[in-house]
XYZ file of C-alpha atoms in Angstrom:
367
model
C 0.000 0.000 0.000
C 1.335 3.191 -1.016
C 0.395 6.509 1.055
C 1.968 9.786 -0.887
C 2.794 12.331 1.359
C 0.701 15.580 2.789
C 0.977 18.231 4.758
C -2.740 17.761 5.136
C -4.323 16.289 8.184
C -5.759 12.949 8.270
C -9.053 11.275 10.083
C -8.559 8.432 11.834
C -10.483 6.342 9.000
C -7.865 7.724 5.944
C -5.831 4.688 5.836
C -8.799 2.576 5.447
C -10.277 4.697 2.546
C -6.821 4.633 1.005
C -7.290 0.596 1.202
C -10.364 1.081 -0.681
C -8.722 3.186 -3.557
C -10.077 6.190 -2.660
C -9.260 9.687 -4.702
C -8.257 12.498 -2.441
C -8.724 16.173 -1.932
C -7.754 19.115 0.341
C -10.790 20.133 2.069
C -10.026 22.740 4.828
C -7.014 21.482 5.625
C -7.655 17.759 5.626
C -6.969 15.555 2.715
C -10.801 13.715 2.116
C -11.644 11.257 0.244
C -13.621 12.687 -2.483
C -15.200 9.496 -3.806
C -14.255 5.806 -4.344
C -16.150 4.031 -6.594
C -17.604 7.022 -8.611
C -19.946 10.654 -8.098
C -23.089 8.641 -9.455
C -22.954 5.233 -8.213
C -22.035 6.745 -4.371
C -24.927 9.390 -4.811
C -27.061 6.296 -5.914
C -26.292 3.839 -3.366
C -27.353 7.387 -0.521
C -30.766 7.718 -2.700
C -31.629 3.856 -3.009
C -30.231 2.115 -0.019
C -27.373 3.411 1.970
C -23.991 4.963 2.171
C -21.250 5.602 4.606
C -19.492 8.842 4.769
C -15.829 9.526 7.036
C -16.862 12.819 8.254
C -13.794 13.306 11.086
C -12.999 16.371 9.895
C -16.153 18.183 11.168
C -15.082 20.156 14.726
C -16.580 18.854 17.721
C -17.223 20.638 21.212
C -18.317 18.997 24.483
C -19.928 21.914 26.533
C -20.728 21.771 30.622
C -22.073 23.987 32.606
C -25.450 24.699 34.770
C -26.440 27.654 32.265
C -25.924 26.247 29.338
C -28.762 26.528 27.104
C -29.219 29.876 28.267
C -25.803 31.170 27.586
C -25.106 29.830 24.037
C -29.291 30.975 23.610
C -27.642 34.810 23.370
C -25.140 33.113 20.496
C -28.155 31.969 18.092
C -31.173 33.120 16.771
C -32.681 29.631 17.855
C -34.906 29.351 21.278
C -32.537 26.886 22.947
C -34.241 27.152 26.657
C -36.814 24.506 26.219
C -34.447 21.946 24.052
C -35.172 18.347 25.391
C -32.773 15.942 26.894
C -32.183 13.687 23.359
C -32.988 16.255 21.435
C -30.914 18.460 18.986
C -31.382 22.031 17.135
C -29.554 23.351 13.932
C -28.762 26.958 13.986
C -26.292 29.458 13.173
C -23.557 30.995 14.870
C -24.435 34.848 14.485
C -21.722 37.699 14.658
C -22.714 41.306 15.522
C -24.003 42.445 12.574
C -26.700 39.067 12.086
C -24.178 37.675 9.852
C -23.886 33.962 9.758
C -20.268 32.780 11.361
C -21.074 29.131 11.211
C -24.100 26.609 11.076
C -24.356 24.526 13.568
C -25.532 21.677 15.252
C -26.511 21.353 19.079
C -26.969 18.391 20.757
C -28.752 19.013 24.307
C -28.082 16.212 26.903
C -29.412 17.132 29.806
C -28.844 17.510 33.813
C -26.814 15.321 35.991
C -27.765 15.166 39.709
C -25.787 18.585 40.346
C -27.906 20.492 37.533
C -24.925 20.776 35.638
C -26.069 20.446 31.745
C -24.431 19.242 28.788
C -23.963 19.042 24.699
C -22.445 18.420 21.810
C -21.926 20.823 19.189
C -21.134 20.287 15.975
C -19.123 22.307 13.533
C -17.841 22.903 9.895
C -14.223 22.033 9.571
C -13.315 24.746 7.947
C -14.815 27.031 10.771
C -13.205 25.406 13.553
C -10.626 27.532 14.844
C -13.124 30.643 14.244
C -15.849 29.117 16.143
C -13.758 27.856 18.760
C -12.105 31.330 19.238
C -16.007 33.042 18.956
C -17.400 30.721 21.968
C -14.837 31.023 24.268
C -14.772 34.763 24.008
C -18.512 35.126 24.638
C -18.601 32.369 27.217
C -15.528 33.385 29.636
C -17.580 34.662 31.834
C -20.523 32.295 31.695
C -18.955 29.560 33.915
C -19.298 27.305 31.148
C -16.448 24.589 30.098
C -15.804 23.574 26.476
C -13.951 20.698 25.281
C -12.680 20.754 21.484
C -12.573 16.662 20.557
C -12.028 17.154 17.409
C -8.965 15.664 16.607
C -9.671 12.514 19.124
C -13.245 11.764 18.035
C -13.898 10.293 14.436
C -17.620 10.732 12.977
C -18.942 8.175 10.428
C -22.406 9.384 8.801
C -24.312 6.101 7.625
C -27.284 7.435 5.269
C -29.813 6.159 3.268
C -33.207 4.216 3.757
C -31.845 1.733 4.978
C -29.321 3.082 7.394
C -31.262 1.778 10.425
C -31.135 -1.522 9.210
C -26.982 -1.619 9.335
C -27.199 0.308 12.714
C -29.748 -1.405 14.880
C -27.834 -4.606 15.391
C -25.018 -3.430 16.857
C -26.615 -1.696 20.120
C -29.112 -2.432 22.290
C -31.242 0.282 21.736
C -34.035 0.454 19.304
C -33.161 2.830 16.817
C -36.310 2.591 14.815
C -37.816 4.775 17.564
C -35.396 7.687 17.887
C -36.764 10.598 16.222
C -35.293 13.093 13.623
C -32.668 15.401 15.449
C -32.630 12.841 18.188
C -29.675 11.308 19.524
C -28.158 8.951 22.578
C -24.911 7.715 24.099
C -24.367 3.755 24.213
C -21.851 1.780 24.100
C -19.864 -0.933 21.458
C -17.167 -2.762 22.615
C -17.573 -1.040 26.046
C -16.146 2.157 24.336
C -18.395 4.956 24.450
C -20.430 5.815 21.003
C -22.987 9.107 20.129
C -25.010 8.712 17.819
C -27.622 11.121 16.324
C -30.760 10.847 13.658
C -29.293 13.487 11.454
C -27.138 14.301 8.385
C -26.633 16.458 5.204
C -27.939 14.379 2.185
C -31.441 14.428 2.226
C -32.381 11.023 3.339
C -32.534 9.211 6.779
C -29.410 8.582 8.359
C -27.497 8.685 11.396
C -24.287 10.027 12.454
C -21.622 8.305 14.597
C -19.453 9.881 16.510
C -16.998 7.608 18.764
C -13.306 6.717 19.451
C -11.008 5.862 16.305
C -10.764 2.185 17.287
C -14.032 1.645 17.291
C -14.944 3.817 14.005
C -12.382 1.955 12.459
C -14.318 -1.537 13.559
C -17.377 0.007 12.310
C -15.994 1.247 9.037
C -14.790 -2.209 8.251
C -17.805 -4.207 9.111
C -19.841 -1.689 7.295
C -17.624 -2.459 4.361
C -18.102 -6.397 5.152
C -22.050 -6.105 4.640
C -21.304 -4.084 1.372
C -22.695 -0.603 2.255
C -20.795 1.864 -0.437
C -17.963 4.641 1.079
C -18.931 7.577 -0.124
C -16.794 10.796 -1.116
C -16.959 14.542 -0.231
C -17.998 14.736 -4.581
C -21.553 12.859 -3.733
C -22.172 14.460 -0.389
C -22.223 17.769 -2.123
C -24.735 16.277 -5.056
C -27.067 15.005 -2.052
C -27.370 17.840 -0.056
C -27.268 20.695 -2.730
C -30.359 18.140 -4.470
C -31.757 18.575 -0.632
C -31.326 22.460 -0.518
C -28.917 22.332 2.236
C -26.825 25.607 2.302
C -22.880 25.141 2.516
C -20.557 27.401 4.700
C -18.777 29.682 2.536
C -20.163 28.939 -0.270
C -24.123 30.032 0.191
C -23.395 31.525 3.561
C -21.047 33.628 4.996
C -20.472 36.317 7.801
C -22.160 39.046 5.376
C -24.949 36.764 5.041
C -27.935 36.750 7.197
C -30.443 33.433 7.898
C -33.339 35.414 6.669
C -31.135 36.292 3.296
C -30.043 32.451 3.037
C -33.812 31.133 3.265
C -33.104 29.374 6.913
C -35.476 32.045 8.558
C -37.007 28.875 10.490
C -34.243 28.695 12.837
C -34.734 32.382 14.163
C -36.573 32.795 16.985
C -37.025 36.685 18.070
C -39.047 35.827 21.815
C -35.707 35.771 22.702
C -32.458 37.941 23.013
C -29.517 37.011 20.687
C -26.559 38.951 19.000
C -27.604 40.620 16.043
C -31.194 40.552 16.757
C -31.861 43.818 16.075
C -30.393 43.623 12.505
C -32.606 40.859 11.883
C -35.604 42.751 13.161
C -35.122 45.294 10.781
C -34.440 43.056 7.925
C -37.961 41.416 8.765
C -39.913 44.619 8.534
C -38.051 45.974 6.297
C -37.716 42.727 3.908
C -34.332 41.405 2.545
C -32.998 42.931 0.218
C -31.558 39.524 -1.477
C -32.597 36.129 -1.118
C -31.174 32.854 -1.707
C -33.389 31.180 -4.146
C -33.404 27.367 -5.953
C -32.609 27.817 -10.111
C -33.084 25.500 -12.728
C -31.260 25.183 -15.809
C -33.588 24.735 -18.548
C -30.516 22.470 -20.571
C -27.517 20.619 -19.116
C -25.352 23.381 -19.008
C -24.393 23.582 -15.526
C -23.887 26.982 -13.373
C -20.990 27.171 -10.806
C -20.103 28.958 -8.049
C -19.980 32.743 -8.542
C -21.746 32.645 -12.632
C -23.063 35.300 -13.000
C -26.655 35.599 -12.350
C -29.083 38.616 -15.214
C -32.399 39.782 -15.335
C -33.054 41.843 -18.223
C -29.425 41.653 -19.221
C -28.310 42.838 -16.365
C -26.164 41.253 -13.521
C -28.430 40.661 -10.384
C -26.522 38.277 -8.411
C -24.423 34.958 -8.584
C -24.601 31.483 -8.214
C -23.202 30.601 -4.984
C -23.578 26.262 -5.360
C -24.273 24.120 -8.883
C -24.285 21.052 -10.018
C -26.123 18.196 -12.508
C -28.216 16.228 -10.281
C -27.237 12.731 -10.442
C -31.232 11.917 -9.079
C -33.376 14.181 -11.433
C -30.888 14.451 -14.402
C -31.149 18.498 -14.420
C -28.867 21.310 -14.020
C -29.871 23.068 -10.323
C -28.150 25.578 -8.914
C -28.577 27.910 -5.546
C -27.929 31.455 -6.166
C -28.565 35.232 -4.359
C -30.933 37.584 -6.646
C -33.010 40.300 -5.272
C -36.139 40.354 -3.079
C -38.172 41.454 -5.834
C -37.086 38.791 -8.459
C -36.920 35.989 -5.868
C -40.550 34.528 -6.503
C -40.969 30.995 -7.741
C -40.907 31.194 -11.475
C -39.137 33.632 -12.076
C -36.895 33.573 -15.395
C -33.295 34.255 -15.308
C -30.203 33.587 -17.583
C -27.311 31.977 -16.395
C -24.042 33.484 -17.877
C -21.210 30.275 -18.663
C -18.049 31.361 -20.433
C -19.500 34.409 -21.789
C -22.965 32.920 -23.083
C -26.209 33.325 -21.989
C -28.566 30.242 -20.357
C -32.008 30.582 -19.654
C -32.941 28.990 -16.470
C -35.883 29.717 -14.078
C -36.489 29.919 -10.041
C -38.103 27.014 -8.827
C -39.619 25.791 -5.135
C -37.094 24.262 -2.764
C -35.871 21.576 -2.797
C -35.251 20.024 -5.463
C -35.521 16.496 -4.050
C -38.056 15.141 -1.409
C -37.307 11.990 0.098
């Protein structure tokens, strides 16, 4: 086996995708696999039955403390006070001016016998160091301690239909009952493993997060009952198909939630940073929108095309692709508030020609 070398960091699980033949990329400082056995037949195998992703890159904080929901509540848009024990909320990191510094994923755990609470939360790779830096800043004086695992934990997502299928067996719990967004703590191999009803393609899943030894047990009997490694390449097709936004791409620190169509996760019956930005913004209306295209031919639009109305420039794509599943051009792109609506003809400019292509209702794929 031949490993070439890289400054890049490496999961816990790289060797083993190496094994498998796996074709590499730098993705925020970590060299990925970005896919093994092809784009379409990984994508496929997510859409039909299931798929395993190594997602050990993503940045992972443990978080203690017997305020916690209400401290972090003043860091996101999202209501976190009444979050369940098992239960978990997506939301975005805001910065002082309501502009998206990360999306996130919380994981609320509940109370031990000294009302001390605790979570998980869950963070882009490439955001790590920025959201680290962010939440210990604004929680100093919050009595709250954080933990960053995220070079000792390794994360597997398993999606697809059949995910629970693959899962079940292998703890005592009954998986079939845990809800969307929920999650618990069990054991395999009397090493501790989280694991969570949630992902970023589109279809039912779960995602793993657990020691190295035993991710690398589970990637390997995964592989022994023939569910497909998947690539960074197909888990971009899945959840672009899915309308799920990516960080720095269709989101940013300019970029509010109510400008990249995620109003749902603000909350304003609470306080939070940038609130009064996004009040405004909600009275006022956005003035640009993040909106699903549709090429009306093959020709796909990438990141930063630019986007015309009228023959003239409006906006840009921000995310495009060919959808492996509906065999069409889509695209995610910023145009203004007035020419967001659903139907709404555009042209797509590619190398210097002109593509007509129209707005269309998100997403593009329903499970």
């Amino acid at each position: 086996m031949t490993v070439t070398q890289s400054n890049s960091l490496q999961t816990p699980l790289y060797f083993l995708s190496v094994e498998s033949k796996a074709k590499f990329t730098d993705f925020a400082g970590w060299e990925m696999a970005l896919q093994y056995s092809g784009l379409k037949k990984e994508h496929q195998a997510v859409r039909e039955s299931v798929g395993m992703f190594d997602i050990s890159h993503m940045g992972k904080f443990s978080l203690r403390g017997k305020a916690l929901r209400s401290s972090l509540n003043y860091l996101v848009p999202s209501d976190l006070s009444n979050l369940e024990s098992g239960k978990a909320q997506y939301s975005v990191l805001l910065n002082h001016e309501g502009g998206i510094i990360d999306d996130i994923i919380f994981y609320y755990q509940g109370k031990n016998e000294e009302s001390i609470e605790s979570g998980i939360l869950i963070v882009n790779a490439s955001t790590t160091s920025k959201d680290w830096h962010w939440l210990t800043e604004n929680l100093k004086n919050q009595d709250i301690e954080l933990k960053d695992n995220s070079r000792d934990l390794a994360l597997i997502a398993l999606q697809g239909k059949n995910a629970v299928e693959y899962l079940n067996p292998l703890v005592t719990e009954d998986l079939t009952t845990l809800p969307s967004f929920g999650h618990l703590t069990t054991e395999i191999d009397a090493q501790t493993v989280f694991i969570a009803r949630t992902g970023y393609t589109g279809e039912d899943g779960f995602e793993i997060m657990t020691t190295p030894t035993i991710a690398q047990k589970l990637w390997k009997y995964f592989l022994g009952k023939n569910v497909t490694p998947c690539g960074l390449g197909c888990r971009d097709t899945l959840r672009l198909e899915a309308c799920m936004g990516l960080y720095g791409q269709d989101m940013n620190e300019e970029i509010t939630p109510l400008e990249a169509g995620i109003s749902w996760v603000v909350n304003f019956n609470h306080d939070f940073i940038g609130k009064d930005i996004l009040s405004t913004q909600k009275q006022e209306k956005v003035k640009k929108r993040l909106v699903a295209i549709e090429m009306e031919g093959k020709y796909i639009a990438r990141h930063e095309y630019p986007i015309l109305i009228n023959n003239q420039v409006v906006g840009h794509i921000t995310s495009g692709t060919l959808s492996p599943t509906l065999n069409k051009a889509i695209a995610l792109g910023y145009v203004p508030y007035n020419y967001s609506k659903i139907g709404q003809k555009l042209k797509i400019e590619i190398r210097e020609k002109l593509y007509p292509a129209t707005i269309v209702k998100k997403p593009f794929y329903h499970r």
